[in-house]
């Protein structure tokens, strides 16, 4: 939306600094922009741009730009949902009015419908959040009541659910990969510095869920305490990475279900956002690596087709840009983020 992107010129001046008396135009500005990502982040930052007028006829020969915030602060804005921050009551009411009912009469107070199937002695589910997501996205998505969240939907069907306690700001820890030579060389590994923190959090959550199911108390007497891993988006290949330790995996995990997960590394001509991590995982544990009875289920969507000619900000255009980053092809079908 137009209200979600704006550049404000705060000051502009002509100067002639340094040797040669070369003219320089310096502009100070503020940039505001809502980013087309699922969690709706907003960049709001000040900066300045210096234009060097050293070209033929006084034209711009070069320019440099500086932001008034640190790269870490900018990245924090990028992983923080703007809509979850303080907003006006009117905007909140407007957003609430546009939220789906999920089931008839929910917004008027109707209780969730009784599930047609309620499982008995189902394995505990451990949900692994996708890149940029937080645990709350699977419990109270977009600030909606917990009754509509993924975790609540599963619990109504007789399933114990744990979500790996990832905060959105935790994704800044991916920057630890900068200390890893393999990360810069494009041969990073899933258990390397960039994602080790995630795997450690997931492992603790799994072990806690297994111990709770197997331990004394009201859960005693139930069968197999091992969990089912449910990985969303990047959480899908991270679930596979968690099971690189085969002995640990067989002791704690029954199988893996992935939802919209990019399991394939991008082609060589496409910059790899994981710096080789997915390729390294596929080399070490290709496809359905662990044999039965361990199992793998992959769920993908073809709901949204990417379209480079669609209006910017539309679902089809956002999908095109995202699919291109993931696979090198934008005009394909997918879930809007992953083809």
Short mmCIF file of N, CA and C in Angstrom, two decimals, residues 145-228:
data_model
loop_
_atom_site.label_atom_id
_atom_site.label_comp_id
_atom_site.label_asym_id
_atom_site.label_seq_id
_atom_site.Cartn_x
_atom_site.Cartn_y
_atom_site.Cartn_z
N UNK A 145 -6.80 -14.98 18.45
CA UNK A 145 -6.96 -15.85 19.63
C UNK A 145 -6.29 -17.21 19.41
N UNK A 146 -5.84 -17.79 20.50
CA UNK A 146 -5.15 -19.08 20.43
C UNK A 146 -6.04 -20.16 19.84
N UNK A 147 -7.35 -20.03 19.95
CA UNK A 147 -8.27 -21.06 19.45
C UNK A 147 -8.14 -21.28 17.95
N UNK A 148 -7.61 -20.30 17.21
CA UNK A 148 -7.46 -20.47 15.76
C UNK A 148 -6.04 -20.88 15.38
N UNK A 149 -5.13 -20.96 16.35
CA UNK A 149 -3.75 -21.29 16.07
C UNK A 149 -3.54 -22.75 15.72
N UNK A 150 -2.44 -23.02 15.05
CA UNK A 150 -2.09 -24.37 14.63
C UNK A 150 -2.01 -25.32 15.82
N UNK A 151 -1.39 -24.86 16.92
CA UNK A 151 -1.24 -25.71 18.09
C UNK A 151 -2.60 -26.09 18.67
N UNK A 152 -3.53 -25.13 18.75
CA UNK A 152 -4.85 -25.40 19.31
C UNK A 152 -5.64 -26.35 18.43
N UNK A 153 -5.53 -26.17 17.12
CA UNK A 153 -6.23 -27.06 16.18
C UNK A 153 -5.78 -28.50 16.38
N UNK A 154 -4.49 -28.71 16.58
CA UNK A 154 -3.98 -30.06 16.80
C UNK A 154 -4.43 -30.61 18.16
N UNK A 155 -4.40 -29.76 19.18
CA UNK A 155 -4.79 -30.22 20.52
C UNK A 155 -6.24 -30.66 20.57
N UNK A 156 -7.10 -29.97 19.81
CA UNK A 156 -8.51 -30.39 19.79
C UNK A 156 -8.68 -31.77 19.16
N UNK A 157 -7.66 -32.23 18.48
CA UNK A 157 -7.71 -33.55 17.85
C UNK A 157 -6.92 -34.58 18.65
N UNK A 158 -6.66 -34.27 19.91
CA UNK A 158 -6.05 -35.25 20.81
C UNK A 158 -4.55 -35.31 20.75
N UNK A 159 -3.89 -34.28 20.25
CA UNK A 159 -2.44 -34.31 20.07
C UNK A 159 -1.76 -33.35 21.05
N UNK A 160 -0.75 -33.84 21.73
CA UNK A 160 0.07 -32.98 22.56
C UNK A 160 1.03 -32.21 21.65
N UNK A 161 1.14 -30.91 21.85
CA UNK A 161 1.93 -30.08 20.95
C UNK A 161 2.93 -29.23 21.73
N UNK A 162 4.15 -29.23 21.25
CA UNK A 162 5.17 -28.31 21.73
C UNK A 162 5.73 -27.56 20.53
N UNK A 163 5.93 -26.27 20.69
CA UNK A 163 6.56 -25.46 19.63
C UNK A 163 7.95 -25.06 20.11
N UNK A 164 8.95 -25.28 19.29
CA UNK A 164 10.31 -24.89 19.68
C UNK A 164 10.30 -23.40 20.01
N UNK A 165 10.74 -23.01 21.21
CA UNK A 165 10.59 -21.62 21.66
C UNK A 165 11.56 -20.65 20.99
N UNK A 166 11.30 -20.39 19.73
CA UNK A 166 12.12 -19.45 18.96
C UNK A 166 11.45 -18.08 19.02
N UNK A 167 12.22 -17.05 19.36
CA UNK A 167 11.75 -15.67 19.27
C UNK A 167 12.21 -15.10 17.92
N UNK A 168 11.48 -14.12 17.42
CA UNK A 168 11.85 -13.58 16.11
C UNK A 168 13.26 -13.00 16.13
N UNK A 169 13.62 -12.37 17.24
CA UNK A 169 14.96 -11.78 17.32
C UNK A 169 16.06 -12.84 17.37
N UNK A 170 15.69 -14.09 17.70
CA UNK A 170 16.70 -15.16 17.72
C UNK A 170 17.35 -15.37 16.37
N UNK A 171 16.63 -14.99 15.30
CA UNK A 171 17.18 -15.22 13.97
C UNK A 171 18.41 -14.35 13.70
N UNK A 172 18.64 -13.35 14.54
CA UNK A 172 19.88 -12.59 14.42
C UNK A 172 21.10 -13.47 14.67
N UNK A 173 20.88 -14.59 15.36
CA UNK A 173 22.00 -15.49 15.65
C UNK A 173 22.56 -16.14 14.40
N UNK A 174 21.79 -16.08 13.29
CA UNK A 174 22.33 -16.58 12.02
C UNK A 174 23.61 -15.83 11.66
N UNK A 175 23.74 -14.61 12.16
CA UNK A 175 24.94 -13.81 11.89
C UNK A 175 26.20 -14.47 12.45
N UNK A 176 26.04 -15.42 13.36
CA UNK A 176 27.20 -16.15 13.86
C UNK A 176 27.92 -16.89 12.73
N UNK A 177 27.18 -17.15 11.66
CA UNK A 177 27.80 -17.79 10.51
C UNK A 177 28.91 -16.97 9.90
N UNK A 178 28.91 -15.67 10.16
CA UNK A 178 29.96 -14.80 9.62
C UNK A 178 31.33 -15.18 10.17
N UNK A 179 31.36 -15.90 11.28
CA UNK A 179 32.63 -16.33 11.87
C UNK A 179 33.10 -17.67 11.30
N UNK A 180 32.31 -18.23 10.40
CA UNK A 180 32.59 -19.56 9.85
C UNK A 180 33.13 -19.43 8.43
N UNK A 181 34.39 -19.79 8.17
CA UNK A 181 34.92 -19.70 6.79
C UNK A 181 34.08 -20.45 5.78
N UNK A 182 33.47 -21.57 6.20
CA UNK A 182 32.64 -22.35 5.27
C UNK A 182 31.41 -21.57 4.85
N UNK A 183 30.89 -20.73 5.75
CA UNK A 183 29.73 -19.90 5.43
C UNK A 183 30.06 -18.95 4.29
N UNK A 184 31.22 -18.31 4.36
CA UNK A 184 31.63 -17.39 3.29
C UNK A 184 32.00 -18.13 2.02
N UNK A 185 32.46 -19.37 2.17
CA UNK A 185 32.82 -20.15 0.99
C UNK A 185 31.65 -20.86 0.35
N UNK A 186 30.45 -20.72 0.92
CA UNK A 186 29.27 -21.36 0.34
C UNK A 186 29.18 -22.84 0.62
N UNK A 187 29.92 -23.31 1.65
CA UNK A 187 29.88 -24.73 1.99
C UNK A 187 29.48 -24.93 3.45
N UNK A 188 28.64 -24.03 3.97
CA UNK A 188 28.22 -24.12 5.36
C UNK A 188 27.46 -25.41 5.62
N UNK A 189 27.51 -25.87 6.85
CA UNK A 189 26.83 -27.09 7.26
C UNK A 189 25.68 -26.75 8.21
N UNK A 190 24.62 -27.57 8.23
CA UNK A 190 23.45 -27.25 9.07
C UNK A 190 23.76 -27.22 10.56
N UNK A 191 24.81 -27.96 10.99
CA UNK A 191 25.18 -27.93 12.40
C UNK A 191 26.34 -26.97 12.65
N UNK A 192 26.57 -26.06 11.70
CA UNK A 192 27.58 -25.02 11.86
C UNK A 192 27.05 -23.86 12.68
N UNK A 193 27.86 -22.82 12.86
CA UNK A 193 27.48 -21.71 13.76
C UNK A 193 26.18 -21.00 13.39
N UNK A 194 25.85 -20.93 12.10
CA UNK A 194 24.68 -20.15 11.68
C UNK A 194 23.38 -20.72 12.22
N UNK A 195 23.27 -22.05 12.29
CA UNK A 195 22.00 -22.68 12.69
C UNK A 195 22.13 -23.63 13.88
N UNK A 196 23.31 -23.72 14.48
CA UNK A 196 23.48 -24.63 15.61
C UNK A 196 22.56 -24.25 16.77
N UNK A 197 22.41 -22.96 17.01
CA UNK A 197 21.55 -22.49 18.11
C UNK A 197 20.12 -22.99 17.95
N UNK A 198 19.65 -23.04 16.69
CA UNK A 198 18.28 -23.51 16.42
C UNK A 198 18.18 -25.00 16.73
N UNK A 199 19.16 -25.77 16.24
CA UNK A 199 19.12 -27.21 16.46
C UNK A 199 19.22 -27.55 17.94
N UNK A 200 20.00 -26.77 18.70
CA UNK A 200 20.10 -27.01 20.14
C UNK A 200 18.76 -26.75 20.83
N UNK A 201 18.06 -25.69 20.44
CA UNK A 201 16.75 -25.39 21.02
C UNK A 201 15.74 -26.49 20.65
N UNK A 202 15.78 -26.95 19.41
CA UNK A 202 14.87 -28.01 18.98
C UNK A 202 15.15 -29.31 19.71
N UNK A 203 16.41 -29.60 19.89
CA UNK A 203 16.78 -30.85 20.59
C UNK A 203 16.28 -30.83 22.03
N UNK A 204 16.44 -29.70 22.71
CA UNK A 204 15.95 -29.59 24.09
C UNK A 204 14.44 -29.78 24.15
N UNK A 205 13.73 -29.20 23.19
CA UNK A 205 12.27 -29.30 23.17
C UNK A 205 11.83 -30.74 22.95
N UNK A 206 12.49 -31.42 22.04
CA UNK A 206 12.16 -32.82 21.76
C UNK A 206 12.42 -33.68 22.99
N UNK A 207 13.57 -33.52 23.60
CA UNK A 207 13.92 -34.36 24.75
C UNK A 207 12.96 -34.12 25.92
N UNK A 208 12.53 -32.85 26.09
CA UNK A 208 11.57 -32.54 27.13
C UNK A 208 10.22 -33.21 26.86
N UNK A 209 9.77 -33.18 25.60
CA UNK A 209 8.49 -33.79 25.24
C UNK A 209 8.52 -35.30 25.43
N UNK A 210 9.63 -35.93 25.05
CA UNK A 210 9.77 -37.38 25.21
C UNK A 210 9.79 -37.75 26.68
N UNK A 211 10.53 -36.99 27.48
CA UNK A 211 10.61 -37.29 28.91
C UNK A 211 9.26 -37.13 29.59
N UNK A 212 8.51 -36.12 29.19
CA UNK A 212 7.19 -35.88 29.79
C UNK A 212 6.24 -37.03 29.46
N UNK A 213 6.30 -37.52 28.23
CA UNK A 213 5.41 -38.63 27.85
C UNK A 213 5.83 -39.94 28.52
N UNK A 214 7.12 -40.12 28.70
CA UNK A 214 7.61 -41.40 29.24
C UNK A 214 7.65 -41.41 30.76
N UNK A 215 7.63 -40.23 31.40
CA UNK A 215 7.84 -40.15 32.84
C UNK A 215 6.64 -40.52 33.66
N UNK A 216 6.80 -40.47 35.00
CA UNK A 216 5.70 -40.83 35.91
C UNK A 216 4.60 -39.77 35.88
N UNK A 217 3.46 -40.11 36.42
CA UNK A 217 2.35 -39.17 36.43
C UNK A 217 1.23 -39.63 35.52
N UNK A 218 0.35 -38.72 35.13
CA UNK A 218 -0.83 -39.12 34.35
C UNK A 218 -0.49 -39.66 32.97
N UNK A 219 0.73 -39.37 32.46
CA UNK A 219 1.08 -39.86 31.13
C UNK A 219 1.59 -41.29 31.17
N UNK A 220 1.88 -41.82 32.38
CA UNK A 220 2.47 -43.14 32.50
C UNK A 220 1.56 -44.21 31.90
N UNK A 221 2.16 -45.14 31.21
CA UNK A 221 1.38 -46.21 30.64
C UNK A 221 1.08 -46.00 29.16
N UNK A 222 1.29 -44.79 28.68
CA UNK A 222 1.09 -44.59 27.24
C UNK A 222 2.21 -45.29 26.48
N UNK A 223 1.96 -45.51 25.19
CA UNK A 223 2.93 -46.23 24.38
C UNK A 223 4.05 -45.30 23.94
N UNK A 224 4.73 -45.71 22.92
CA UNK A 224 5.91 -45.03 22.36
C UNK A 224 5.94 -43.51 22.63
N UNK A 225 6.90 -43.03 23.41
CA UNK A 225 6.93 -41.61 23.76
C UNK A 225 7.60 -40.72 22.72
N UNK A 226 8.12 -41.31 21.68
CA UNK A 226 8.86 -40.52 20.69
C UNK A 226 7.94 -39.54 19.96
N UNK A 227 8.52 -38.47 19.48
CA UNK A 227 7.74 -37.38 18.90
C UNK A 227 7.67 -37.47 17.38
N UNK A 228 6.75 -36.70 16.85
CA UNK A 228 6.68 -36.43 15.41
C UNK A 228 7.15 -34.99 15.21
#
